Amino acid sequence: IKKFEEEIDEKQKQAASLENQVSILSNNIDKTQAQIDSNNKKIELTQVEIERTNLEIKQKEEEIIQQKNILLAFILELSKRDEENPIEIWLKNNSFSDFLDQSQYVENLQKKGQETLDGIEALKDDLDWKKQTLKADQEQLEDLKKDLGVKQIALETQKGEKEEFLDQTKEDEESYHKLLKQAEEEQAQVN
């Protein structure tokens, strides 16, 4: 009787140990699944960021084209004004005041042209920065996808290990129940 009681205690300890191992495997699977979910969210956010950056790049390119067209108009106007002889300009105007206004107008055109050129350079710098950001986001996205693939493989492996362990545990449990039943029957006979 004492021998069977010791065997029963041993099997109960093994059962508790098996439950702990199953719990550990389940926790590992849950942790890996949470990491996969987190990576999926990061991938989604990165893709949204890439789309937003692409849109901003397109807008900057359109702004640059518009600014170039404005600059071209300034250059054409300045070129037209430069071709005129100062005496010709003087004769076209009715007064010295009109001549000075005309000179001021040309000077303002030159300033506006320079401001537009500076604006184009700033837009190009911003565009280059956006393209670098886009490249970094795309690299991050690729890294996240690789990591996601690794984690999914790990998850499948962990699930397989758990299934194997549960199958083995079922077999052990069945033999434990047989042994327990046998011990209980023998104890009942002894009683």
PDB file of C-alpha atoms in Angstrom:
ATOM      1  CA  ILE A   1       0.000   0.000   0.000  1.00  0.00           C
ATOM      2  CA  LYS A   2       2.781   2.376   0.928  1.00  0.00           C
ATOM      3  CA  LYS A   3       4.527   1.599  -2.379  1.00  0.00           C
ATOM      4  CA  PHE A   4       1.379   2.451  -4.375  1.00  0.00           C
ATOM      5  CA  GLU A   5       0.769   5.618  -2.386  1.00  0.00           C
ATOM      6  CA  GLU A   6       4.331   6.739  -3.154  1.00  0.00           C
ATOM      7  CA  GLU A   7       3.794   5.994  -6.869  1.00  0.00           C
ATOM      8  CA  ILE A   8       0.537   7.964  -6.807  1.00  0.00           C
ATOM      9  CA  ASP A   9       2.255  10.931  -5.123  1.00  0.00           C
ATOM     10  CA  GLU A  10       5.060  10.772  -7.691  1.00  0.00           C
ATOM     11  CA  LYS A  11       2.591  10.742 -10.593  1.00  0.00           C
ATOM     12  CA  GLN A  12       0.660  13.664  -9.078  1.00  0.00           C
ATOM     13  CA  LYS A  13       3.895  15.658  -8.863  1.00  0.00           C
ATOM     14  CA  GLN A  14       4.639  14.785 -12.480  1.00  0.00           C
ATOM     15  CA  ALA A  15       1.140  15.884 -13.480  1.00  0.00           C
ATOM     16  CA  ALA A  16       1.645  19.250 -11.734  1.00  0.00           C
ATOM     17  CA  SER A  17       5.025  19.612 -13.451  1.00  0.00           C
ATOM     18  CA  LEU A  18       3.441  18.817 -16.827  1.00  0.00           C
ATOM     19  CA  GLU A  19       0.741  21.418 -16.216  1.00  0.00           C
ATOM     20  CA  ASN A  20       3.456  23.988 -15.485  1.00  0.00           C
ATOM     21  CA  GLN A  21       5.288  23.098 -18.680  1.00  0.00           C
ATOM     22  CA  VAL A  22       2.068  23.389 -20.709  1.00  0.00           C
ATOM     23  CA  SER A  23       1.439  26.759 -19.068  1.00  0.00           C
ATOM     24  CA  ILE A  24       4.968  27.936 -19.925  1.00  0.00           C
ATOM     25  CA  LEU A  25       4.550  26.827 -23.550  1.00  0.00           C
ATOM     26  CA  SER A  26       1.185  28.599 -23.736  1.00  0.00           C
ATOM     27  CA  ASN A  27       2.698  31.791 -22.308  1.00  0.00           C
ATOM     28  CA  ASN A  28       5.542  31.652 -24.841  1.00  0.00           C
ATOM     29  CA  ILE A  29       3.028  31.212 -27.650  1.00  0.00           C
ATOM     30  CA  ASP A  30       0.956  34.151 -26.361  1.00  0.00           C
ATOM     31  CA  LYS A  31       4.076  36.316 -26.077  1.00  0.00           C
ATOM     32  CA  THR A  32       5.168  35.480 -29.618  1.00  0.00           C
ATOM     33  CA  GLN A  33       1.643  36.142 -30.911  1.00  0.00           C
ATOM     34  CA  ALA A  34       1.662  39.538 -29.155  1.00  0.00           C
ATOM     35  CA  GLN A  35       5.019  40.358 -30.798  1.00  0.00           C
ATOM     36  CA  ILE A  36       3.587  39.361 -34.179  1.00  0.00           C
ATOM     37  CA  ASP A  37       0.542  41.564 -33.601  1.00  0.00           C
ATOM     38  CA  SER A  38       2.816  44.436 -32.572  1.00  0.00           C
ATOM     39  CA  ASN A  39       4.923  43.981 -35.720  1.00  0.00           C
ATOM     40  CA  ASN A  40       1.786  43.945 -37.854  1.00  0.00           C
ATOM     41  CA  LYS A  41       0.704  47.264 -36.308  1.00  0.00           C
ATOM     42  CA  LYS A  42       4.171  48.730 -36.873  1.00  0.00           C
ATOM     43  CA  ILE A  43       4.069  47.539 -40.486  1.00  0.00           C
ATOM     44  CA  GLU A  44       0.669  49.170 -40.997  1.00  0.00           C
ATOM     45  CA  LEU A  45       1.865  52.442 -39.434  1.00  0.00           C
ATOM     46  CA  THR A  46       5.048  52.405 -41.497  1.00  0.00           C
ATOM     47  CA  GLN A  47       3.060  51.802 -44.682  1.00  0.00           C
ATOM     48  CA  VAL A  48       0.785  54.747 -43.831  1.00  0.00           C
ATOM     49  CA  GLU A  49       3.865  56.886 -43.176  1.00  0.00           C
ATOM     50  CA  ILE A  50       5.349  55.832 -46.530  1.00  0.00           C
ATOM     51  CA  GLU A  51       2.127  56.748 -48.326  1.00  0.00           C
ATOM     52  CA  ARG A  52       2.022  60.120 -46.549  1.00  0.00           C
ATOM     53  CA  THR A  53       5.663  60.802 -47.431  1.00  0.00           C
ATOM     54  CA  ASN A  54       5.036  59.850 -51.071  1.00  0.00           C
ATOM     55  CA  LEU A  55       2.138  62.305 -51.158  1.00  0.00           C
ATOM     56  CA  GLU A  56       4.285  65.049 -49.629  1.00  0.00           C
ATOM     57  CA  ILE A  57       7.035  64.330 -52.180  1.00  0.00           C
ATOM     58  CA  LYS A  58       4.530  64.658 -55.000  1.00  0.00           C
ATOM     59  CA  GLN A  59       3.251  67.954 -53.577  1.00  0.00           C
ATOM     60  CA  LYS A  60       6.802  69.301 -53.234  1.00  0.00           C
ATOM     61  CA  GLU A  61       7.585  68.328 -56.821  1.00  0.00           C
ATOM     62  CA  GLU A  62       4.452  70.161 -58.002  1.00  0.00           C
ATOM     63  CA  GLU A  63       5.407  73.222 -55.946  1.00  0.00           C
ATOM     64  CA  ILE A  64       8.886  73.177 -57.496  1.00  0.00           C
ATOM     65  CA  ILE A  65       7.378  73.056 -60.995  1.00  0.00           C
ATOM     66  CA  GLN A  66       5.080  75.989 -60.158  1.00  0.00           C
ATOM     67  CA  GLN A  67       7.940  77.994 -58.694  1.00  0.00           C
ATOM     68  CA  LYS A  68      10.100  77.266 -61.744  1.00  0.00           C
ATOM     69  CA  ASN A  69       7.316  78.534 -64.003  1.00  0.00           C
ATOM     70  CA  ILE A  70       7.044  81.730 -61.923  1.00  0.00           C
ATOM     71  CA  LEU A  71      10.816  82.143 -62.057  1.00  0.00           C
ATOM     72  CA  LEU A  72      10.758  81.652 -65.816  1.00  0.00           C
ATOM     73  CA  ALA A  73       8.136  84.406 -66.114  1.00  0.00           C
ATOM     74  CA  PHE A  74      10.351  86.729 -64.022  1.00  0.00           C
ATOM     75  CA  ILE A  75      13.383  85.922 -66.142  1.00  0.00           C
ATOM     76  CA  LEU A  76      11.484  86.552 -69.365  1.00  0.00           C
ATOM     77  CA  GLU A  77      10.175  89.878 -68.055  1.00  0.00           C
ATOM     78  CA  LEU A  78      13.654  90.906 -66.868  1.00  0.00           C
ATOM     79  CA  SER A  79      15.138  89.834 -70.162  1.00  0.00           C
ATOM     80  CA  LYS A  80      12.560  91.942 -72.013  1.00  0.00           C
ATOM     81  CA  ARG A  81      13.334  94.913 -69.749  1.00  0.00           C
ATOM     82  CA  ASP A  82      17.108  94.439 -70.157  1.00  0.00           C
ATOM     83  CA  GLU A  83      16.797  94.602 -73.932  1.00  0.00           C
ATOM     84  CA  GLU A  84      15.283  98.067 -73.738  1.00  0.00           C
ATOM     85  CA  ASN A  85      17.701 100.935 -73.958  1.00  0.00           C
ATOM     86  CA  PRO A  86      17.548 103.380 -71.003  1.00  0.00           C
ATOM     87  CA  ILE A  87      16.959 106.252 -73.470  1.00  0.00           C
ATOM     88  CA  GLU A  88      14.117 104.269 -75.029  1.00  0.00           C
ATOM     89  CA  ILE A  89      12.602 103.700 -71.584  1.00  0.00           C
ATOM     90  CA  TRP A  90      13.014 107.428 -70.829  1.00  0.00           C
ATOM     91  CA  LEU A  91      11.231 108.388 -74.007  1.00  0.00           C
ATOM     92  CA  LYS A  92       8.377 105.924 -73.394  1.00  0.00           C
ATOM     93  CA  ASN A  93       7.632 107.460 -70.048  1.00  0.00           C
ATOM     94  CA  ASN A  94       5.965 110.811 -69.720  1.00  0.00           C
ATOM     95  CA  SER A  95       7.908 111.924 -66.686  1.00  0.00           C
ATOM     96  CA  PHE A  96      10.980 111.263 -64.643  1.00  0.00           C
ATOM     97  CA  SER A  97       8.713 109.794 -61.960  1.00  0.00           C
ATOM     98  CA  ASP A  98       7.417 107.175 -64.420  1.00  0.00           C
ATOM     99  CA  PHE A  99      11.017 106.352 -65.357  1.00  0.00           C
ATOM    100  CA  LEU A 100      11.903 105.850 -61.672  1.00  0.00           C
ATOM    101  CA  ASP A 101       8.762 103.729 -61.189  1.00  0.00           C
ATOM    102  CA  GLN A 102       9.867 101.604 -64.117  1.00  0.00           C
ATOM    103  CA  SER A 103      13.339 101.174 -62.592  1.00  0.00           C
ATOM    104  CA  GLN A 104      11.822 100.322 -59.227  1.00  0.00           C
ATOM    105  CA  TYR A 105       9.573  97.773 -60.965  1.00  0.00           C
ATOM    106  CA  VAL A 106      12.603  96.076 -62.552  1.00  0.00           C
ATOM    107  CA  GLU A 107      14.401  96.045 -59.200  1.00  0.00           C
ATOM    108  CA  ASN A 108      11.330  94.503 -57.539  1.00  0.00           C
ATOM    109  CA  LEU A 109      11.194  91.885 -60.284  1.00  0.00           C
ATOM    110  CA  GLN A 110      14.804  90.987 -59.595  1.00  0.00           C
ATOM    111  CA  LYS A 111      14.109  90.665 -55.855  1.00  0.00           C
ATOM    112  CA  LYS A 112      11.053  88.523 -56.475  1.00  0.00           C
ATOM    113  CA  GLY A 113      13.038  86.375 -58.875  1.00  0.00           C
ATOM    114  CA  GLN A 114      15.744  85.838 -56.247  1.00  0.00           C
ATOM    115  CA  GLU A 115      13.126  85.035 -53.590  1.00  0.00           C
ATOM    116  CA  THR A 116      11.518  82.529 -55.936  1.00  0.00           C
ATOM    117  CA  LEU A 117      14.898  80.951 -56.660  1.00  0.00           C
ATOM    118  CA  ASP A 118      15.613  80.711 -52.915  1.00  0.00           C
ATOM    119  CA  GLY A 119      12.165  79.169 -52.435  1.00  0.00           C
ATOM    120  CA  ILE A 120      12.907  76.554 -55.105  1.00  0.00           C
ATOM    121  CA  GLU A 121      16.181  75.662 -53.393  1.00  0.00           C
ATOM    122  CA  ALA A 122      14.399  75.314 -50.044  1.00  0.00           C
ATOM    123  CA  LEU A 123      11.742  73.123 -51.664  1.00  0.00           C
ATOM    124  CA  LYS A 124      14.433  70.949 -53.238  1.00  0.00           C
ATOM    125  CA  ASP A 125      16.197  70.571 -49.882  1.00  0.00           C
ATOM    126  CA  ASP A 126      12.890  69.630 -48.257  1.00  0.00           C
ATOM    127  CA  LEU A 127      12.189  67.201 -51.108  1.00  0.00           C
ATOM    128  CA  ASP A 128      15.591  65.540 -50.628  1.00  0.00           C
ATOM    129  CA  TRP A 129      14.913  65.214 -46.895  1.00  0.00           C
ATOM    130  CA  LYS A 130      11.489  63.658 -47.599  1.00  0.00           C
ATOM    131  CA  LYS A 131      13.083  61.171 -49.989  1.00  0.00           C
ATOM    132  CA  GLN A 132      15.653  60.203 -47.345  1.00  0.00           C
ATOM    133  CA  THR A 133      12.841  59.782 -44.814  1.00  0.00           C
ATOM    134  CA  LEU A 134      10.956  57.638 -47.307  1.00  0.00           C
ATOM    135  CA  LYS A 135      14.007  55.449 -47.876  1.00  0.00           C
ATOM    136  CA  ALA A 136      14.502  55.003 -44.110  1.00  0.00           C
ATOM    137  CA  ASP A 137      10.817  54.118 -43.683  1.00  0.00           C
ATOM    138  CA  GLN A 138      11.020  51.577 -46.482  1.00  0.00           C
ATOM    139  CA  GLU A 139      14.111  49.989 -44.921  1.00  0.00           C
ATOM    140  CA  GLN A 140      12.347  49.862 -41.558  1.00  0.00           C
ATOM    141  CA  LEU A 141       9.359  48.235 -43.241  1.00  0.00           C
ATOM    142  CA  GLU A 142      11.572  45.555 -44.779  1.00  0.00           C
ATOM    143  CA  ASP A 143      13.219  44.903 -41.398  1.00  0.00           C
ATOM    144  CA  LEU A 144       9.803  44.608 -39.744  1.00  0.00           C
ATOM    145  CA  LYS A 145       8.627  42.169 -42.404  1.00  0.00           C
ATOM    146  CA  LYS A 146      11.740  40.022 -41.939  1.00  0.00           C
ATOM    147  CA  ASP A 147      11.290  40.060 -38.165  1.00  0.00           C
ATOM    148  CA  LEU A 148       7.635  39.188 -38.612  1.00  0.00           C
ATOM    149  CA  GLY A 149       8.566  36.184 -40.746  1.00  0.00           C
ATOM    150  CA  VAL A 150      11.020  34.962 -38.105  1.00  0.00           C
ATOM    151  CA  LYS A 151       8.447  35.372 -35.345  1.00  0.00           C
ATOM    152  CA  GLN A 152       5.784  33.534 -37.343  1.00  0.00           C
ATOM    153  CA  ILE A 153       8.156  30.610 -37.861  1.00  0.00           C
ATOM    154  CA  ALA A 154       8.941  30.654 -34.127  1.00  0.00           C
ATOM    155  CA  LEU A 155       5.214  30.686 -33.357  1.00  0.00           C
ATOM    156  CA  GLU A 156       4.548  27.686 -35.574  1.00  0.00           C
ATOM    157  CA  THR A 157       7.470  25.853 -33.972  1.00  0.00           C
ATOM    158  CA  GLN A 158       6.189  26.631 -30.485  1.00  0.00           C
ATOM    159  CA  LYS A 159       2.686  25.468 -31.399  1.00  0.00           C
ATOM    160  CA  GLY A 160       4.136  22.236 -32.775  1.00  0.00           C
ATOM    161  CA  GLU A 161       6.146  21.690 -29.597  1.00  0.00           C
ATOM    162  CA  LYS A 162       3.063  22.291 -27.493  1.00  0.00           C
ATOM    163  CA  GLU A 163       1.022  19.819 -29.536  1.00  0.00           C
ATOM    164  CA  GLU A 164       3.759  17.197 -29.211  1.00  0.00           C
ATOM    165  CA  PHE A 165       3.999  17.849 -25.510  1.00  0.00           C
ATOM    166  CA  LEU A 166       0.218  17.614 -25.090  1.00  0.00           C
ATOM    167  CA  ASP A 167       0.131  14.346 -27.027  1.00  0.00           C
ATOM    168  CA  GLN A 168       2.910  12.951 -24.842  1.00  0.00           C
ATOM    169  CA  THR A 169       1.139  14.259 -21.740  1.00  0.00           C
ATOM    170  CA  LYS A 170      -2.106  12.550 -22.778  1.00  0.00           C
ATOM    171  CA  GLU A 171      -0.298   9.262 -23.113  1.00  0.00           C
ATOM    172  CA  ASP A 172       1.347   9.766 -19.706  1.00  0.00           C
ATOM    173  CA  GLU A 173      -1.999  10.795 -18.218  1.00  0.00           C
ATOM    174  CA  GLU A 174      -3.693   7.675 -19.529  1.00  0.00           C
ATOM    175  CA  SER A 175      -1.005   5.468 -18.023  1.00  0.00           C
ATOM    176  CA  TYR A 176      -1.225   7.488 -14.795  1.00  0.00           C
ATOM    177  CA  HIS A 177      -4.986   6.968 -14.638  1.00  0.00           C
ATOM    178  CA  LYS A 178      -4.516   3.249 -15.238  1.00  0.00           C
ATOM    179  CA  LEU A 179      -1.919   3.094 -12.507  1.00  0.00           C
ATOM    180  CA  LEU A 180      -4.123   5.170 -10.204  1.00  0.00           C
ATOM    181  CA  LYS A 181      -7.119   2.972 -10.884  1.00  0.00           C
ATOM    182  CA  GLN A 182      -5.057  -0.127 -10.295  1.00  0.00           C
ATOM    183  CA  ALA A 183      -3.694   1.313  -7.040  1.00  0.00           C
ATOM    184  CA  GLU A 184      -7.205   2.276  -5.885  1.00  0.00           C
ATOM    185  CA  GLU A 185      -8.505  -1.215  -6.692  1.00  0.00           C
ATOM    186  CA  GLU A 186      -5.635  -2.826  -4.797  1.00  0.00           C
ATOM    187  CA  GLN A 187      -6.151  -0.461  -1.878  1.00  0.00           C
ATOM    188  CA  ALA A 188      -9.858  -1.291  -1.882  1.00  0.00           C
ATOM    189  CA  GLN A 189      -9.008  -5.025  -1.845  1.00  0.00           C
ATOM    190  CA  VAL A 190      -6.566  -4.522   1.022  1.00  0.00           C
ATOM    191  CA  ASN A 191      -9.156  -2.487   2.925  1.00  0.00           C
TER     192      ASN A 191
END
